[in-house]
Short mmCIF file of C-alpha atoms in Angstrom, two decimals:
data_model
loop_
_atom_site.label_atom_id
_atom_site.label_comp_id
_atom_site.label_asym_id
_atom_site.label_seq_id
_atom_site.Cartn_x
_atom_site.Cartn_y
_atom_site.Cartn_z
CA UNK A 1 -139.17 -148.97 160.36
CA UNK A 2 -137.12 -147.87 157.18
CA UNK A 3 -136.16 -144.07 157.35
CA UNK A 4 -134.31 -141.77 155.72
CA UNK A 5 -133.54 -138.57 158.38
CA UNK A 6 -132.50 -135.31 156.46
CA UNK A 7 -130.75 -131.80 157.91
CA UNK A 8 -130.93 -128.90 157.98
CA UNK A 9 -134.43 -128.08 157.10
CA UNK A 10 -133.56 -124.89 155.57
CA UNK A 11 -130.59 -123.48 154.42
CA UNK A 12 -129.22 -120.08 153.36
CA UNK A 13 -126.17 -119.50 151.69
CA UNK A 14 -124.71 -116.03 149.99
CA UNK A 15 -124.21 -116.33 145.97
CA UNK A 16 -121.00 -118.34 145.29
CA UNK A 17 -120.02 -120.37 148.69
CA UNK A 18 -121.07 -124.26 149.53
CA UNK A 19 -123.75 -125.66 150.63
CA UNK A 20 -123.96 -129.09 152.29
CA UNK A 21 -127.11 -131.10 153.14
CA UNK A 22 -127.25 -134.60 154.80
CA UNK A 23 -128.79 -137.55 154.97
CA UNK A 24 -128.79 -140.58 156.98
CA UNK A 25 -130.96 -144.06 156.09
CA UNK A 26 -131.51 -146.97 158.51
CA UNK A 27 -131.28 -149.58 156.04
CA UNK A 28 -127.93 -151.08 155.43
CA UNK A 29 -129.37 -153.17 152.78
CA UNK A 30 -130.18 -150.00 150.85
CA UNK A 31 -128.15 -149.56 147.75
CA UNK A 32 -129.27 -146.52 145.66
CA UNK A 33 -128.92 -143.01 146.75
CA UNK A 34 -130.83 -140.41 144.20
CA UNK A 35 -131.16 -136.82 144.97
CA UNK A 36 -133.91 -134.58 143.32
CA UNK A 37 -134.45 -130.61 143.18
CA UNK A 38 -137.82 -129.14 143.36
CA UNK A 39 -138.58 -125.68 142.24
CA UNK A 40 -141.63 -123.43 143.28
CA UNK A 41 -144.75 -125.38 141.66
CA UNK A 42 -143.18 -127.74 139.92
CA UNK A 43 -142.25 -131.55 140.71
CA UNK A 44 -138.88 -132.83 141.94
CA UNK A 45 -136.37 -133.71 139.23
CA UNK A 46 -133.38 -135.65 139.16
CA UNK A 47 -129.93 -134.22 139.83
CA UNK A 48 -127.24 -136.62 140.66
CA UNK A 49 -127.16 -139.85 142.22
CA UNK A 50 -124.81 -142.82 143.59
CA UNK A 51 -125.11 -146.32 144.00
CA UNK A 52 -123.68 -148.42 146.79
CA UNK A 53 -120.27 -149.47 145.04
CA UNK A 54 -118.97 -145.95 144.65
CA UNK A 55 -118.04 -143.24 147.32
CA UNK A 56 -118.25 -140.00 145.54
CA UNK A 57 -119.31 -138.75 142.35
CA UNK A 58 -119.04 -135.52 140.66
CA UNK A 59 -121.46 -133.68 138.22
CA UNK A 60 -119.95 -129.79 137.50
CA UNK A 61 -121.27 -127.95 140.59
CA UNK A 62 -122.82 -130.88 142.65
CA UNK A 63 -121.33 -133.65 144.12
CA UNK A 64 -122.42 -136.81 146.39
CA UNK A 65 -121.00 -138.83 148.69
CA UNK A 66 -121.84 -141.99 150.30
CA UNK A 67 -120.43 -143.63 153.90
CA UNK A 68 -121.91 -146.87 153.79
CA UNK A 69 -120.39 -147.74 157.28
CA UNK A 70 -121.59 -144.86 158.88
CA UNK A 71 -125.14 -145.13 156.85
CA UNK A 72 -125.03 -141.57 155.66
CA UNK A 73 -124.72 -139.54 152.39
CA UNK A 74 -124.21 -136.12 151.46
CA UNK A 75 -125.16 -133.48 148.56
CA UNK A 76 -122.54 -130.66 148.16
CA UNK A 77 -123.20 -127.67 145.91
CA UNK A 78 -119.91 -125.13 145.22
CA UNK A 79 -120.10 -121.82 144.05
CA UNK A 80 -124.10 -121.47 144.55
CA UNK A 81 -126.17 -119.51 142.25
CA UNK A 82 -129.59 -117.72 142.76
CA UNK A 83 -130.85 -120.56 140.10
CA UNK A 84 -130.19 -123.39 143.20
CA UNK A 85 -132.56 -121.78 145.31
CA UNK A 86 -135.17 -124.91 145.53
CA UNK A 87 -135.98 -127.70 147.96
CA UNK A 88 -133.67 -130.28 148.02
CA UNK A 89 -134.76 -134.33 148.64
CA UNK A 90 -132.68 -137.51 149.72
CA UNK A 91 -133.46 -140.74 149.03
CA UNK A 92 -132.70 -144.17 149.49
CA UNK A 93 -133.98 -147.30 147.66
CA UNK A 94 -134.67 -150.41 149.87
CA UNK A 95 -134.42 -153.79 148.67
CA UNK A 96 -138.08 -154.19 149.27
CA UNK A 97 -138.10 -152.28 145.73
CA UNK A 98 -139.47 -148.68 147.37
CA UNK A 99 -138.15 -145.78 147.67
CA UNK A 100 -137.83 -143.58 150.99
CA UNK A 101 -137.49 -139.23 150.76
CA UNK A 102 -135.90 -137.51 153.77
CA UNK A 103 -138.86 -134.46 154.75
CA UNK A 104 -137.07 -131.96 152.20
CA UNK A 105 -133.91 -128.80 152.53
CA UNK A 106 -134.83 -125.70 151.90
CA UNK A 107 -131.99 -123.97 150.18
CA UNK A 108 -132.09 -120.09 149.66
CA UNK A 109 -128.90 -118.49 147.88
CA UNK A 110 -128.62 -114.72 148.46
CA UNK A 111 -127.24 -112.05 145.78
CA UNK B 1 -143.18 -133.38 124.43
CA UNK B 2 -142.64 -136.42 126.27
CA UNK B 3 -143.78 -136.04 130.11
CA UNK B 4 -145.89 -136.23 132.43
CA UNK B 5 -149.08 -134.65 132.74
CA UNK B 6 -151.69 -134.35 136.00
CA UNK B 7 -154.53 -132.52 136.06
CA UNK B 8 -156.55 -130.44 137.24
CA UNK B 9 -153.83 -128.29 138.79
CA UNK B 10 -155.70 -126.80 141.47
CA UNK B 11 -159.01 -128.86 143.41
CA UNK B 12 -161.22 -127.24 145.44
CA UNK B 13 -163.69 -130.44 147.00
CA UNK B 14 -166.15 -130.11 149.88
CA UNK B 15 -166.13 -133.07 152.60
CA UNK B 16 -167.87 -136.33 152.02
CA UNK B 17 -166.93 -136.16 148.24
CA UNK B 18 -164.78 -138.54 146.39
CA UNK B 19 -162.19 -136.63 144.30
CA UNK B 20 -160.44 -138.64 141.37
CA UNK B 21 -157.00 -137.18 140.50
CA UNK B 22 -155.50 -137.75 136.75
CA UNK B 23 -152.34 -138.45 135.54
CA UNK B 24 -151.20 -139.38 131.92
CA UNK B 25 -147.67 -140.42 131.08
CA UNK B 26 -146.03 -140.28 127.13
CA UNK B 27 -142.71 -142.10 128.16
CA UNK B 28 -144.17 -146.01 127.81
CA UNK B 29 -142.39 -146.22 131.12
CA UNK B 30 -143.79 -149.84 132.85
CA UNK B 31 -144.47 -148.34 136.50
CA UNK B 32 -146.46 -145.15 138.01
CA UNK B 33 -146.65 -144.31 141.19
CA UNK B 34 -148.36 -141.58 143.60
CA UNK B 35 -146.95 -139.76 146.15
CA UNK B 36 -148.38 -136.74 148.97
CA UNK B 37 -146.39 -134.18 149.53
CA UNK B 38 -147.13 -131.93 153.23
CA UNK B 39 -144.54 -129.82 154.59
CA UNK B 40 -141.68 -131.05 156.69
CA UNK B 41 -142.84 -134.44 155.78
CA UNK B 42 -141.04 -135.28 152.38
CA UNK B 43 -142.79 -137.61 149.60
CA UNK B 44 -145.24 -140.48 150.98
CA UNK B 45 -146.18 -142.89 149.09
CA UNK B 46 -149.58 -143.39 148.36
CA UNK B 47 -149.52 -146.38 145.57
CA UNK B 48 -147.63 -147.81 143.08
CA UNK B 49 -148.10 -149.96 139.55
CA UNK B 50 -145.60 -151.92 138.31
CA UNK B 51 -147.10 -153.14 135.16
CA UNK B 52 -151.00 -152.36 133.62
CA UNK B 53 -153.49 -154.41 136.02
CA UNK B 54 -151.62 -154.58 138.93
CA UNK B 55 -151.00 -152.24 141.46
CA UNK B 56 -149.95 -152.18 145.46
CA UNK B 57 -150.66 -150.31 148.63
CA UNK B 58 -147.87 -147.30 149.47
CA UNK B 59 -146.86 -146.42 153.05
CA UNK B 60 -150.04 -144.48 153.34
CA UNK B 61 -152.51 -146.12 151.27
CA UNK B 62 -155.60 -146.16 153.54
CA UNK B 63 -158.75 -143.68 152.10
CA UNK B 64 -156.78 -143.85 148.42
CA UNK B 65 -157.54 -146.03 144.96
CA UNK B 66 -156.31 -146.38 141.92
CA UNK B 67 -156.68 -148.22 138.79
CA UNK B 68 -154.22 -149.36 135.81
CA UNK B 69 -155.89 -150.22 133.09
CA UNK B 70 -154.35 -148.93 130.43
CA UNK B 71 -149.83 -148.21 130.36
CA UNK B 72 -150.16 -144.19 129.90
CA UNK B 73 -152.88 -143.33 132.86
CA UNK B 74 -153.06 -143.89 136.29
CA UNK B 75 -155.39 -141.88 138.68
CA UNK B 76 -155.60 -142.11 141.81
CA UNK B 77 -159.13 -141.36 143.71
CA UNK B 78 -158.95 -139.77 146.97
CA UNK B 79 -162.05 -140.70 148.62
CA UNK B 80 -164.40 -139.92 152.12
CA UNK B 81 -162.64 -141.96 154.27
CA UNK B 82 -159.13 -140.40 153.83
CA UNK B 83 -158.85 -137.88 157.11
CA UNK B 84 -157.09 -135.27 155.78
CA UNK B 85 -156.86 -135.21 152.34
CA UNK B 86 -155.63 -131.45 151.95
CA UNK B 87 -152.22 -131.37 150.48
CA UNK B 88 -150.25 -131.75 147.06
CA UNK B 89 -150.18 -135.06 145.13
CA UNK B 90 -147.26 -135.58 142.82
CA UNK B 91 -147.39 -138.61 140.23
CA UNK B 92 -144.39 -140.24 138.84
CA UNK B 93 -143.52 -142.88 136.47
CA UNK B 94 -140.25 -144.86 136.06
CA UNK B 95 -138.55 -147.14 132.55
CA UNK B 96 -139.24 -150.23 134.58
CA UNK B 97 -139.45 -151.11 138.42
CA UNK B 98 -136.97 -149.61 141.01
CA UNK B 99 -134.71 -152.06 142.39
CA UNK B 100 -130.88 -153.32 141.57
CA UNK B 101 -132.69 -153.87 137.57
CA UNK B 102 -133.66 -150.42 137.39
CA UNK B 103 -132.27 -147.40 136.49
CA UNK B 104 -134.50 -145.75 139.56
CA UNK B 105 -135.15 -142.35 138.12
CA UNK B 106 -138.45 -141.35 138.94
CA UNK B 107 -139.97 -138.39 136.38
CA UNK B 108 -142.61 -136.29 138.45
CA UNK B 109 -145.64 -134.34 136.94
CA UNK B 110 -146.29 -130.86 138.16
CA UNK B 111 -148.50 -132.13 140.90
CA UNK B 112 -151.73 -131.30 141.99
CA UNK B 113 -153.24 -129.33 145.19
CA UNK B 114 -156.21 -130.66 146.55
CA UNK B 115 -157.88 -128.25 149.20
CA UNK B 116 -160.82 -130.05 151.42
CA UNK B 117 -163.57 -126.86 152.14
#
């Protein structure tokens, strides 16, 4: 069935290099690629996504990019803060109208 | 403020109850869904409501109900004959339908924790 796969499960980073977390969908029809941040107790919010016509885009510290050959898309933070500490989801939007989360990155950024 | 709101926060229920879950949206968006939430398993989707009086089964729908009646509210009751109900349900509504006409963002309420006793 549909799927969207997401690594690593956890992440930790020191205060001000990259992280990278990726994503890989089995649906070649899918065509919307949203990522969402979830802080301690609180529900997952939009950061940044990318639709299937573009390969990269850029919001200040986060960034996404999208290999539609290869099926897979990335979320790349520079210059972490202790502020991105959250969990971090993937998704993909199938054209049956629904939308699939990969099971969630845990990202910890160290002082 | 415009948002989101589920309550109660926390749910304590004993087994063999029904348990009915609320959530209230401000944003006259046109579709609510319901998602669980266990760990290392992502967001499952429970049910979704794409307009007021209509409403379809999720990926894990069995044990669940709902109701749309009115645009703002859409609980979802978690009843006896869902296995394992313990875990942390998330609501979320959208403008209009996902899809290549939507927009897609989904706006989440803080989510409530249902523990089964």
């Amino acid at each position: 069935g549909e799927n969207v796969e997401q690594h690593p499960s956890t992440l930790s980073v020191q205060e001000g290099d990259s992280a990278v977390i990726k994503c890989t969908y089995s649906d070649s029809a899918s065509n919307y690629f949203p990522w969402y941040k979830q802080e301690l107790g609180k529900g997952p919010q939009l950061i940044i996504d990318i639709r299937s016509n573009v390969g990269e885009k850029k919001d200040q510290r986060i960034a996404v990019t999208l290999n539609k050959t290869a099926k897979h898309f990335s979320l790349h933070i520079t210059e972490t803060q202790p502020e991105d500490s959250a969990v971090y989801f993937c998704a993909a939007y199938l054209n049956t109208d629904k939308l699939i989360f990969g099971t969630g990155t845990r990202l910890q950024v160290f002082p | 403020d415009g948002g989101i709101t589920q309550s109660p926060k926390y749910l304590f229920r004993k087994e063999g109850q029904n348990v009915t879950l609320s959530c209230e949206q401000n944003l006259n968006h046109d579709a609510m869904y319901w998602y669980r939430q266990d760990p290392g398993q992502g967001l499952r989707l429970i049910y979704y409501s794409q307009i007021v009086n209509d409403f379809q089964k999720g990926d894990i729908a069995e044990g669940y109900s709902v109701s749309r009646e009115k645009k703002e509210s859409f609980p979802l009751t978690v009843t006896s004959a869902q296995k394992n109900p313990t875990a942390f349900y998330l609501c979320a509504s959208s403008i209009r339908a996902s899809g290549n006409s939507g927009t897609g963002e989904l706006f989440f309420g803080e989510g409530s924790r249902l523990t089964v006793l």
